[in-house]
Amino acid sequence: QVEVAESGGGSVQAGGSLRVSCRASGYTGTNYCMAWFRQAPGKEREGVATMHGVAITSYADSVKDRFVISRDYAKNTVYLQMNSLKPEDTAMYYCAASPSWGPCKRDPPKQSDFSYWGQGTQVTVSS
């Protein structure tokens, strides 16, 4: 059984940086697709970034060149480094995992493709 849990959210001023983490328990090797989604109040959940294989990544246009998804296999942890944060980045950020690469090849990623979800971590960006 795979479980994922996010941490590292918080409050930051616009232009600042924050890193959120997703620690996975159970097997989540290179054949897994790992993703970050976010959901702002009153809005639908949207895919932010995905990673599969050794380092194959994709990003939503709204975060491209500002966010970086990375993975430490030794720690079984996925990170989302968020730079140049904007108030519109304020949302609950969720980690998701799928035991195949397929979901990572869909653009944008689709929530229903992911089997495992964390509880989320809040990121708030003030202007």
PDB file of C-alpha atoms in Angstrom:
ATOM      1  CA  GLN A   1       0.000   0.000   0.000  1.00  0.00           C
ATOM      2  CA  VAL A   2       1.371   3.380  -1.036  1.00  0.00           C
ATOM      3  CA  GLU A   3       0.772   6.460   1.057  1.00  0.00           C
ATOM      4  CA  VAL A   4       1.929   9.992   0.376  1.00  0.00           C
ATOM      5  CA  ALA A   5       2.098  12.902   2.782  1.00  0.00           C
ATOM      6  CA  GLU A   6       2.862  16.541   2.065  1.00  0.00           C
ATOM      7  CA  SER A   7       4.709  19.015   4.248  1.00  0.00           C
ATOM      8  CA  GLY A   8       6.411  22.376   4.025  1.00  0.00           C
ATOM      9  CA  GLY A   9       3.569  24.716   3.182  1.00  0.00           C
ATOM     10  CA  GLY A  10       3.293  28.124   4.763  1.00  0.00           C
ATOM     11  CA  SER A  11       2.934  31.839   4.154  1.00  0.00           C
ATOM     12  CA  VAL A  12       5.292  33.954   2.074  1.00  0.00           C
ATOM     13  CA  GLN A  13       5.282  37.368   0.462  1.00  0.00           C
ATOM     14  CA  ALA A  14       5.001  37.787  -3.291  1.00  0.00           C
ATOM     15  CA  GLY A  15       8.340  37.237  -4.976  1.00  0.00           C
ATOM     16  CA  GLY A  16       9.481  34.822  -2.300  1.00  0.00           C
ATOM     17  CA  SER A  17      10.226  31.105  -2.439  1.00  0.00           C
ATOM     18  CA  LEU A  18       8.911  28.018  -0.718  1.00  0.00           C
ATOM     19  CA  ARG A  19       9.566  24.299  -1.025  1.00  0.00           C
ATOM     20  CA  VAL A  20       6.936  21.689  -0.340  1.00  0.00           C
ATOM     21  CA  SER A  21       7.746  18.010   0.119  1.00  0.00           C
ATOM     22  CA  CYS A  22       5.913  14.771  -0.504  1.00  0.00           C
ATOM     23  CA  ARG A  23       7.152  11.714   1.326  1.00  0.00           C
ATOM     24  CA  ALA A  24       5.944   8.380   0.021  1.00  0.00           C
ATOM     25  CA  SER A  25       5.734   5.147   1.974  1.00  0.00           C
ATOM     26  CA  GLY A  26       5.568   1.869   0.157  1.00  0.00           C
ATOM     27  CA  TYR A  27       7.096   1.286  -3.264  1.00  0.00           C
ATOM     28  CA  THR A  28       7.213   4.293  -5.590  1.00  0.00           C
ATOM     29  CA  GLY A  29      10.078   3.562  -7.946  1.00  0.00           C
ATOM     30  CA  THR A  30      10.941   5.052 -11.313  1.00  0.00           C
ATOM     31  CA  ASN A  31       7.889   3.424 -12.876  1.00  0.00           C
ATOM     32  CA  TYR A  32       5.628   5.693 -10.827  1.00  0.00           C
ATOM     33  CA  CYS A  33       4.253   8.980 -12.062  1.00  0.00           C
ATOM     34  CA  MET A  34       4.418  11.590  -9.301  1.00  0.00           C
ATOM     35  CA  ALA A  35       2.504  14.848  -9.521  1.00  0.00           C
ATOM     36  CA  TRP A  36       1.644  18.042  -7.718  1.00  0.00           C
ATOM     37  CA  PHE A  37      -1.843  19.492  -8.009  1.00  0.00           C
ATOM     38  CA  ARG A  38      -3.286  22.586  -6.382  1.00  0.00           C
ATOM     39  CA  GLN A  39      -6.719  23.876  -5.561  1.00  0.00           C
ATOM     40  CA  ALA A  40      -7.537  27.491  -4.786  1.00  0.00           C
ATOM     41  CA  PRO A  41     -10.779  28.451  -3.000  1.00  0.00           C
ATOM     42  CA  GLY A  42     -13.707  28.335  -5.399  1.00  0.00           C
ATOM     43  CA  LYS A  43     -11.633  26.824  -8.198  1.00  0.00           C
ATOM     44  CA  GLU A  44     -11.125  23.363  -9.620  1.00  0.00           C
ATOM     45  CA  ARG A  45      -8.061  21.337  -8.756  1.00  0.00           C
ATOM     46  CA  GLU A  46      -5.384  21.762 -11.398  1.00  0.00           C
ATOM     47  CA  GLY A  47      -2.181  19.951 -12.254  1.00  0.00           C
ATOM     48  CA  VAL A  48       0.982  21.909 -11.519  1.00  0.00           C
ATOM     49  CA  ALA A  49       3.873  19.575 -12.293  1.00  0.00           C
ATOM     50  CA  THR A  50       4.601  15.920 -12.971  1.00  0.00           C
ATOM     51  CA  MET A  51       7.662  13.707 -12.928  1.00  0.00           C
ATOM     52  CA  HIS A  52       8.310  10.153 -14.127  1.00  0.00           C
ATOM     53  CA  GLY A  53      11.303   8.025 -14.980  1.00  0.00           C
ATOM     54  CA  VAL A  54      14.633   9.392 -13.867  1.00  0.00           C
ATOM     55  CA  ALA A  55      13.881  13.065 -14.499  1.00  0.00           C
ATOM     56  CA  ILE A  56      11.154  13.553 -17.092  1.00  0.00           C
ATOM     57  CA  THR A  57       9.110  16.541 -16.020  1.00  0.00           C
ATOM     58  CA  SER A  58       6.227  18.668 -17.210  1.00  0.00           C
ATOM     59  CA  TYR A  59       4.714  21.895 -15.913  1.00  0.00           C
ATOM     60  CA  ALA A  60       1.565  23.925 -16.209  1.00  0.00           C
ATOM     61  CA  ASP A  61       2.133  27.090 -18.255  1.00  0.00           C
ATOM     62  CA  SER A  62       1.271  29.215 -15.224  1.00  0.00           C
ATOM     63  CA  VAL A  63       4.254  27.917 -13.248  1.00  0.00           C
ATOM     64  CA  LYS A  64       6.763  27.148 -15.987  1.00  0.00           C
ATOM     65  CA  ASP A  65      10.173  28.754 -15.331  1.00  0.00           C
ATOM     66  CA  ARG A  66       9.181  29.430 -11.687  1.00  0.00           C
ATOM     67  CA  PHE A  67       8.534  25.981 -10.180  1.00  0.00           C
ATOM     68  CA  VAL A  68      10.805  22.935 -10.226  1.00  0.00           C
ATOM     69  CA  ILE A  69       9.752  19.378  -9.396  1.00  0.00           C
ATOM     70  CA  SER A  70      12.475  17.028  -8.229  1.00  0.00           C
ATOM     71  CA  ARG A  71      12.824  13.668  -6.574  1.00  0.00           C
ATOM     72  CA  ASP A  72      15.160  12.045  -4.053  1.00  0.00           C
ATOM     73  CA  TYR A  73      14.796   8.292  -4.517  1.00  0.00           C
ATOM     74  CA  ALA A  74      16.929   7.524  -1.472  1.00  0.00           C
ATOM     75  CA  LYS A  75      14.477   9.449   0.707  1.00  0.00           C
ATOM     76  CA  ASN A  76      11.426   8.432  -1.342  1.00  0.00           C
ATOM     77  CA  THR A  77      10.500  12.100  -1.449  1.00  0.00           C
ATOM     78  CA  VAL A  78       9.294  14.428  -4.193  1.00  0.00           C
ATOM     79  CA  TYR A  79       9.802  18.168  -3.905  1.00  0.00           C
ATOM     80  CA  LEU A  80       8.230  21.208  -5.478  1.00  0.00           C
ATOM     81  CA  GLN A  81      10.486  24.250  -5.336  1.00  0.00           C
ATOM     82  CA  MET A  82       8.388  27.355  -5.890  1.00  0.00           C
ATOM     83  CA  ASN A  83      10.146  30.598  -6.803  1.00  0.00           C
ATOM     84  CA  SER A  84       8.907  34.078  -7.695  1.00  0.00           C
ATOM     85  CA  LEU A  85       5.645  33.279  -5.980  1.00  0.00           C
ATOM     86  CA  LYS A  86       2.537  35.275  -6.844  1.00  0.00           C
ATOM     87  CA  PRO A  87      -0.704  35.783  -4.890  1.00  0.00           C
ATOM     88  CA  GLU A  88      -2.467  33.660  -7.504  1.00  0.00           C
ATOM     89  CA  ASP A  89      -0.286  30.709  -6.436  1.00  0.00           C
ATOM     90  CA  THR A  90      -2.201  30.646  -3.142  1.00  0.00           C
ATOM     91  CA  ALA A  91      -3.831  27.234  -2.866  1.00  0.00           C
ATOM     92  CA  MET A  92      -3.846  23.881  -1.153  1.00  0.00           C
ATOM     93  CA  TYR A  93      -1.113  21.821  -2.762  1.00  0.00           C
ATOM     94  CA  TYR A  94      -1.594  18.083  -3.136  1.00  0.00           C
ATOM     95  CA  CYS A  95       0.825  15.299  -3.970  1.00  0.00           C
ATOM     96  CA  ALA A  96      -0.433  12.407  -6.086  1.00  0.00           C
ATOM     97  CA  ALA A  97       1.059   9.126  -7.284  1.00  0.00           C
ATOM     98  CA  SER A  98       0.205   6.613  -9.964  1.00  0.00           C
ATOM     99  CA  PRO A  99       1.910   3.226 -10.549  1.00  0.00           C
ATOM    100  CA  SER A 100       2.415   3.869 -14.255  1.00  0.00           C
ATOM    101  CA  TRP A 101       3.783   6.560 -16.529  1.00  0.00           C
ATOM    102  CA  GLY A 102       0.567   7.089 -18.442  1.00  0.00           C
ATOM    103  CA  PRO A 103      -0.842   9.858 -16.233  1.00  0.00           C
ATOM    104  CA  CYS A 104       2.395  11.816 -16.591  1.00  0.00           C
ATOM    105  CA  LYS A 105       2.052  11.827 -20.368  1.00  0.00           C
ATOM    106  CA  ARG A 106      -1.345  13.493 -20.274  1.00  0.00           C
ATOM    107  CA  ASP A 107      -1.240  17.298 -20.541  1.00  0.00           C
ATOM    108  CA  PRO A 108      -2.718  18.589 -18.354  1.00  0.00           C
ATOM    109  CA  PRO A 109      -2.635  15.715 -15.867  1.00  0.00           C
ATOM    110  CA  LYS A 110      -6.011  14.255 -14.948  1.00  0.00           C
ATOM    111  CA  GLN A 111      -6.957  13.773 -11.291  1.00  0.00           C
ATOM    112  CA  SER A 112      -8.803  10.512 -11.871  1.00  0.00           C
ATOM    113  CA  ASP A 113      -5.621   8.897 -13.252  1.00  0.00           C
ATOM    114  CA  PHE A 114      -3.948   9.058  -9.845  1.00  0.00           C
ATOM    115  CA  SER A 115      -4.523   6.353  -7.259  1.00  0.00           C
ATOM    116  CA  TYR A 116      -2.820   7.846  -4.236  1.00  0.00           C
ATOM    117  CA  TRP A 117      -3.298  11.303  -2.729  1.00  0.00           C
ATOM    118  CA  GLY A 118      -2.019  13.202   0.269  1.00  0.00           C
ATOM    119  CA  GLN A 119      -4.046  15.438   2.542  1.00  0.00           C
ATOM    120  CA  GLY A 120      -2.561  18.619   1.127  1.00  0.00           C
ATOM    121  CA  THR A 121      -0.448  21.468   2.443  1.00  0.00           C
ATOM    122  CA  GLN A 122      -1.518  25.120   2.358  1.00  0.00           C
ATOM    123  CA  VAL A 123       0.547  27.719   0.537  1.00  0.00           C
ATOM    124  CA  THR A 124      -0.432  31.354   0.992  1.00  0.00           C
ATOM    125  CA  VAL A 125       1.223  34.189  -0.930  1.00  0.00           C
ATOM    126  CA  SER A 126       0.519  37.734   0.198  1.00  0.00           C
ATOM    127  CA  SER A 127       0.945  40.811  -1.967  1.00  0.00           C
TER     128      SER A 127
END
